[in-house]
mmCIF file of C-alpha atoms in Angstrom:
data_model
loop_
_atom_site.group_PDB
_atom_site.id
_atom_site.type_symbol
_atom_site.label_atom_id
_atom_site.label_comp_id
_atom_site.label_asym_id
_atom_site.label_seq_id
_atom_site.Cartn_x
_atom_site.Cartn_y
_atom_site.Cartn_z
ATOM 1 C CA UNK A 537 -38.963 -118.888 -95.178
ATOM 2 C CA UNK A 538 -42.406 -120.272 -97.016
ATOM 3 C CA UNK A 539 -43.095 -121.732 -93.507
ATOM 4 C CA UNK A 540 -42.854 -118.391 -91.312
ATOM 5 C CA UNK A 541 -45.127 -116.564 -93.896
ATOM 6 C CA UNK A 542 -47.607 -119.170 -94.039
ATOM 7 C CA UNK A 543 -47.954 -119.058 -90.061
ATOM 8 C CA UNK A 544 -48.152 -115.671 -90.209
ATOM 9 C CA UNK A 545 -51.479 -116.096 -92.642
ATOM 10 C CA UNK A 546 -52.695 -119.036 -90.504
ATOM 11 C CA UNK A 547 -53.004 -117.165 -87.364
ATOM 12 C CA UNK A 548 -56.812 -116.946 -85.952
ATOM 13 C CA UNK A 549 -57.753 -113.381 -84.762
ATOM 14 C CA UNK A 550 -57.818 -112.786 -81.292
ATOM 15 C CA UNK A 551 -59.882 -109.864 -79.228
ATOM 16 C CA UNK A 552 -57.680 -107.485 -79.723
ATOM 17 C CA UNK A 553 -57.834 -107.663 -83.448
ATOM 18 C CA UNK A 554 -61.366 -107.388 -83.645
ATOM 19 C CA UNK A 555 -60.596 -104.074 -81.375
ATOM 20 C CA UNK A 556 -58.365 -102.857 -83.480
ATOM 21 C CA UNK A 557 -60.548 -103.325 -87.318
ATOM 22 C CA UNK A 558 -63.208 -101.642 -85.395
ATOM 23 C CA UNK A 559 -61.225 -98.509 -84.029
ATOM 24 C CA UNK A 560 -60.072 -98.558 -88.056
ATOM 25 C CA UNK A 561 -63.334 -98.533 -89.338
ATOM 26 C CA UNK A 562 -65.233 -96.263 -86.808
ATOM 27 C CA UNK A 563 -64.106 -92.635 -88.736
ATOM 28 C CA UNK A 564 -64.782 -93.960 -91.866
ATOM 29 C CA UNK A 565 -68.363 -95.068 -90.467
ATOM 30 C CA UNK A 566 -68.813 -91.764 -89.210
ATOM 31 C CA UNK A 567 -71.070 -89.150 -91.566
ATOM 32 C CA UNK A 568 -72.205 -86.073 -89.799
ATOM 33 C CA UNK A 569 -75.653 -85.499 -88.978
ATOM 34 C CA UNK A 570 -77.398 -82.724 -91.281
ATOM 35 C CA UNK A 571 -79.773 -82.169 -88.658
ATOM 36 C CA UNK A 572 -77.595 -81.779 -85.761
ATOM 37 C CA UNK A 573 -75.889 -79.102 -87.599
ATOM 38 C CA UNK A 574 -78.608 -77.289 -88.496
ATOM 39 C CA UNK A 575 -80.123 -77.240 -84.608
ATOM 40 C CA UNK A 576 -76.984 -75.923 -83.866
ATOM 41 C CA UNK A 577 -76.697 -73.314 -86.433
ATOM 42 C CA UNK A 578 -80.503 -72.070 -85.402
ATOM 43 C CA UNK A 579 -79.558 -71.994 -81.445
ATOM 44 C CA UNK A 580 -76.378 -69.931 -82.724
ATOM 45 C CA UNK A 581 -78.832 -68.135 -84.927
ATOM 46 C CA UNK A 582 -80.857 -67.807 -81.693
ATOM 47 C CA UNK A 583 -78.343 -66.818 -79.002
ATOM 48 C CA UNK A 584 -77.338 -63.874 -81.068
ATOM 49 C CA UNK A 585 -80.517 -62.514 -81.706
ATOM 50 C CA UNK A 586 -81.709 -62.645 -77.837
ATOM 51 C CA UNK A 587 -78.318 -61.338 -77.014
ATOM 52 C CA UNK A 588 -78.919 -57.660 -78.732
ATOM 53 C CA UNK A 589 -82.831 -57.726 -77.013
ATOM 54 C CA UNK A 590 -83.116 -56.065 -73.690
ATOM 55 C CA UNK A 591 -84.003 -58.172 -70.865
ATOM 56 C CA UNK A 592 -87.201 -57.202 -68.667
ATOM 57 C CA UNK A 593 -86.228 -56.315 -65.521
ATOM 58 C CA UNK A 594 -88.511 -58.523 -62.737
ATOM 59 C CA UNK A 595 -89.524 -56.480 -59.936
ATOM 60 C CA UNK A 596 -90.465 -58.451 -57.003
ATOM 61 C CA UNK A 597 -94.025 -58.799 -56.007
ATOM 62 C CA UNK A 598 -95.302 -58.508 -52.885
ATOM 63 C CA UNK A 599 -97.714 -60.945 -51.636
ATOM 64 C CA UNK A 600 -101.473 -59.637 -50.949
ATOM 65 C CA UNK A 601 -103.742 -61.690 -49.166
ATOM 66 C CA UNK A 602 -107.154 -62.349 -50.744
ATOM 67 C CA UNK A 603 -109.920 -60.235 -49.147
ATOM 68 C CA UNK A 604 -111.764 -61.307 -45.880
ATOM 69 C CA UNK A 605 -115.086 -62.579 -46.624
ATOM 70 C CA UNK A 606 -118.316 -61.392 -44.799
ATOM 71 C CA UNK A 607 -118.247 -64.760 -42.489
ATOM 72 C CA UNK A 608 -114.469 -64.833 -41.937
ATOM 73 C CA UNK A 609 -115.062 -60.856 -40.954
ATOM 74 C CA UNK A 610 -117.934 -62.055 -38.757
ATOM 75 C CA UNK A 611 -116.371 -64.806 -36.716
ATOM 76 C CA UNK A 612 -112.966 -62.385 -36.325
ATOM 77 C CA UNK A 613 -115.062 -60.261 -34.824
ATOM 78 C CA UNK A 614 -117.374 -62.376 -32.469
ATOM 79 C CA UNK A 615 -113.554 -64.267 -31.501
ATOM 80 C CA UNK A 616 -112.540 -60.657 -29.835
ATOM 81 C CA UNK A 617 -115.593 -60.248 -27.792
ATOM 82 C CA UNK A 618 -115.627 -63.360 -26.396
ATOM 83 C CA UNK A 619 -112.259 -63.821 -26.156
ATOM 84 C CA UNK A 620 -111.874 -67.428 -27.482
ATOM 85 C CA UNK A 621 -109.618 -68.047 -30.568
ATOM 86 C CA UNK A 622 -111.869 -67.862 -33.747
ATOM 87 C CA UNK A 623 -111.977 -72.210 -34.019
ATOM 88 C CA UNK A 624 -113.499 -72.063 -30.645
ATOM 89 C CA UNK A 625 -116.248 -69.267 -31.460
ATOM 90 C CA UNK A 626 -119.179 -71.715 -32.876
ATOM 91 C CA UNK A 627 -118.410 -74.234 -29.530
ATOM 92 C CA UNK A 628 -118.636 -71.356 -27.196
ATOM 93 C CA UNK A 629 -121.669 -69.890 -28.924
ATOM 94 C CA UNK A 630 -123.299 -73.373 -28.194
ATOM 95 C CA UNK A 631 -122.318 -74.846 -25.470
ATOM 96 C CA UNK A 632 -120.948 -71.585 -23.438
ATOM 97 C CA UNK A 633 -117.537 -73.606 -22.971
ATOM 98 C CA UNK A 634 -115.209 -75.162 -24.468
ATOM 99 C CA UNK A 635 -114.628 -78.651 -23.584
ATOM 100 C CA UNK A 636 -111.838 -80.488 -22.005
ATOM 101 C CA UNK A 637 -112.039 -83.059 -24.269
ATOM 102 C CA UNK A 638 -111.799 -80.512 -27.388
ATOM 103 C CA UNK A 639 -108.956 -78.490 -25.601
ATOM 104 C CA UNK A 640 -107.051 -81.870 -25.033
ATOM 105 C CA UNK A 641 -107.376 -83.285 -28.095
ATOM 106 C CA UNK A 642 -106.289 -79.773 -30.052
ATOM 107 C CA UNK A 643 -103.155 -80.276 -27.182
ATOM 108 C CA UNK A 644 -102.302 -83.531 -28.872
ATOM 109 C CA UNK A 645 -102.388 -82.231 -32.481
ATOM 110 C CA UNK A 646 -99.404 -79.718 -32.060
ATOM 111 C CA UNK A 647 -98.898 -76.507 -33.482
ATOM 112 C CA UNK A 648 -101.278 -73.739 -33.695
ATOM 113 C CA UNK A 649 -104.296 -76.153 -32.124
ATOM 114 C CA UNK A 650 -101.646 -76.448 -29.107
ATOM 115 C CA UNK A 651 -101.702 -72.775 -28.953
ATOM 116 C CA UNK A 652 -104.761 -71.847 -28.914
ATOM 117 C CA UNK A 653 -106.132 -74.926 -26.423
ATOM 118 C CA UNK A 654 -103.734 -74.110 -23.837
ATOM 119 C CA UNK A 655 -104.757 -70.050 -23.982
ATOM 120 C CA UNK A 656 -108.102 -70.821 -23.592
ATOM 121 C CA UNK A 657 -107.024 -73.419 -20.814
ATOM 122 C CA UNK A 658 -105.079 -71.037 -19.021
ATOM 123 C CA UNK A 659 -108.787 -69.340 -18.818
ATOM 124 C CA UNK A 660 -110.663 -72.582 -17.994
ATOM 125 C CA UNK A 661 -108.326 -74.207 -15.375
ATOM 126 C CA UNK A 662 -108.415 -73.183 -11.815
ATOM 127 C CA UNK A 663 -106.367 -69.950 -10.883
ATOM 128 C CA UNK A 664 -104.232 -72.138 -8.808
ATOM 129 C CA UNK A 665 -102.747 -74.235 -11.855
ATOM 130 C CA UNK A 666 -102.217 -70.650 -14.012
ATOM 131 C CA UNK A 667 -98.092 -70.735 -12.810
ATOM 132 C CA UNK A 668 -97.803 -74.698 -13.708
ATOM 133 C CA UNK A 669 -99.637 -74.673 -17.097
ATOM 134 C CA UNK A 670 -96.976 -71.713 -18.000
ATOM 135 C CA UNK A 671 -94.325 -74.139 -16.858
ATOM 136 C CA UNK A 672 -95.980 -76.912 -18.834
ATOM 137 C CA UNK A 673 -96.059 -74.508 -22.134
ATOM 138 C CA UNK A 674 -92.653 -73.360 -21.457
ATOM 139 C CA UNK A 675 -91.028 -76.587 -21.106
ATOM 140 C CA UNK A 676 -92.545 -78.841 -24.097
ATOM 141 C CA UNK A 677 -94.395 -81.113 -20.674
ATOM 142 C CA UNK A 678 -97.531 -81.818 -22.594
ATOM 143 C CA UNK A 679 -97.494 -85.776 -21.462
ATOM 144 C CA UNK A 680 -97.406 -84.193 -17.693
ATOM 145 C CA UNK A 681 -100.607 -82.059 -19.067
ATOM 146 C CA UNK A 682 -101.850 -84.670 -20.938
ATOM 147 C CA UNK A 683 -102.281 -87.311 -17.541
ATOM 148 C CA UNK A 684 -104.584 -84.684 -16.223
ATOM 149 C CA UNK A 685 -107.578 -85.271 -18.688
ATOM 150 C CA UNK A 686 -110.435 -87.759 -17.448
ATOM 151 C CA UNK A 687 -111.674 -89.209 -20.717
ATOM 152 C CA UNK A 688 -114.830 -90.885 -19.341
ATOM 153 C CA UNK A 689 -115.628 -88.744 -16.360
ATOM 154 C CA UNK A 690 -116.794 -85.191 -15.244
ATOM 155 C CA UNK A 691 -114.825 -82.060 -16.165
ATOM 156 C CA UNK A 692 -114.761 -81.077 -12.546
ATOM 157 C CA UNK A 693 -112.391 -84.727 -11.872
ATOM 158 C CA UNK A 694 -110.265 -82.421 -14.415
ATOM 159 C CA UNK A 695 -110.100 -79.704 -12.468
ATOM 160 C CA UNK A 696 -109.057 -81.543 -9.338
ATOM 161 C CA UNK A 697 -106.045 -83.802 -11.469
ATOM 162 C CA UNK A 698 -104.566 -80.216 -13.131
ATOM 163 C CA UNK A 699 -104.700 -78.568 -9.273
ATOM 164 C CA UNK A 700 -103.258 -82.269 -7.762
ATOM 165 C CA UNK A 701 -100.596 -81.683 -10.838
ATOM 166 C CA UNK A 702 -99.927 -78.172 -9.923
ATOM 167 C CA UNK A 703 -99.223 -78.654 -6.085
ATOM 168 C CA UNK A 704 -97.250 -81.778 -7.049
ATOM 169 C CA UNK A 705 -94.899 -79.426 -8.641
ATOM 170 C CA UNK A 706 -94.812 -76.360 -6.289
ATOM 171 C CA UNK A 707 -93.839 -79.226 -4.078
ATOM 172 C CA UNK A 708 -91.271 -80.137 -5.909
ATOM 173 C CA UNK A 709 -90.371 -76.410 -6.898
ATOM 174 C CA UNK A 710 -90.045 -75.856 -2.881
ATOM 175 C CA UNK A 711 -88.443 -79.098 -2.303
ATOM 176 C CA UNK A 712 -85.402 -78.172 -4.568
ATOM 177 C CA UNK A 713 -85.005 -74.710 -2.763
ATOM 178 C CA UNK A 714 -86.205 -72.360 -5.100
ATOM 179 C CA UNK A 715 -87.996 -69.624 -3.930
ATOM 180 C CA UNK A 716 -91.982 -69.809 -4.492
ATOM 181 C CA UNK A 717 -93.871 -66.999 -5.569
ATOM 182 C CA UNK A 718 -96.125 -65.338 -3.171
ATOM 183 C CA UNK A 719 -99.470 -65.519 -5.203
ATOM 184 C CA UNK A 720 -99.058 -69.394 -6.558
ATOM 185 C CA UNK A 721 -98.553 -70.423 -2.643
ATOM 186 C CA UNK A 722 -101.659 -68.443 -1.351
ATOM 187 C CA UNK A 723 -103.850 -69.405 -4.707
ATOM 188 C CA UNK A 724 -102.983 -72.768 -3.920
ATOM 189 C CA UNK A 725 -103.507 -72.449 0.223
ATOM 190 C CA UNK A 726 -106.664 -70.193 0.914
ATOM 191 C CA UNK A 727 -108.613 -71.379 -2.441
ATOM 192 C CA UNK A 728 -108.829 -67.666 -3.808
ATOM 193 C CA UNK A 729 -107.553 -65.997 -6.878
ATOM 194 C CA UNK A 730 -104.527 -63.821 -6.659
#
């Protein structure tokens, strides 16, 4: 019997020993935090207060742009009677047109640039090409627009690649056995505007 106790003494403490002394000790270690209660006394403190308080009521506001200045007024204003979008007003004021090059490049950028180049291109390309630009805008074809600017050349070499693109796809348009419309064939055949 001496030897069974004695073993018993002699054993070394595993992991799980260790585990256990500490789950032992750990609510003895445990002393409560003065200010931790106190923080949550006050937000108690707190919460009833603001409870018994009316709350504002937020009305919604509505936006108000800021006012137009003199200049913005001004170039609104010259935009209309020359009927050019208002980024195009100083280039038409100086050079009386707007360039290919401008129009092409605002083309590339996307959004409203897009918009407002291919308006004013609708009013710079040849009457002939009016039907396939609206195609072009309608269909997201800007690369087939896009192979019709001459970088290093004369805007009139323009002109003719937009009116080659534009019977290339009335061709096309007639080929596939829809009908044509009357003015885009004679635009196209005697030269004049419809």
């Amino acid at each position: 019997m001496k030897d069974a106790n004695s073993r018993k003494r002699r054993r070394r403490r595993s992991c799980y020993d260790r585990l256990r002394m500490r789950m032992l000790e750990r609510p003895r270690a445990r002393r409560s935090n003065p200010g931790q209660s106190a923080a949550l006394q006050l937000l108690a403190l707190f919460s009833f207060v603001l409870r018994g308080a009316p709350s504002p009521t937020l009305q919604p506001l509505r936006y108000t742009p800021p006012p137009m200045s003199p200049q913005h007024a001004r170039r609104l204003e010259l935009s209309r009677q020359l009927d050019v979008a208002p980024r195009y007003v100083d280039v038409v004021l100086s050079q009386g047109l707007v360039s290919y090059a401008r129009l092409f490049d605002d083309i590339r950028r996307g959004g409203v640039f897009s918009r407002d180049a291919i308006s004013e291109l609708r009013k710079r390309a040849p009457e002939a090409s009016v039907d396939w630009l609206r195609h072009v805008e309608r269909w997201n074809l800007w690369t087939e627009l896009l192979k019709c600017h001459v970088v290093h050349g004369f805007e009139e070499d323009t002109n003719v690649l937009i009116l080659k693109a534009a019977l290339a796809w009335l061709d096309a348009k007639a080929g596939c056995g829809e009908k044509l419309e009357p003015t885009a064939s004679l635009a196209i055949g005697t030269g004049s505007s419809p």
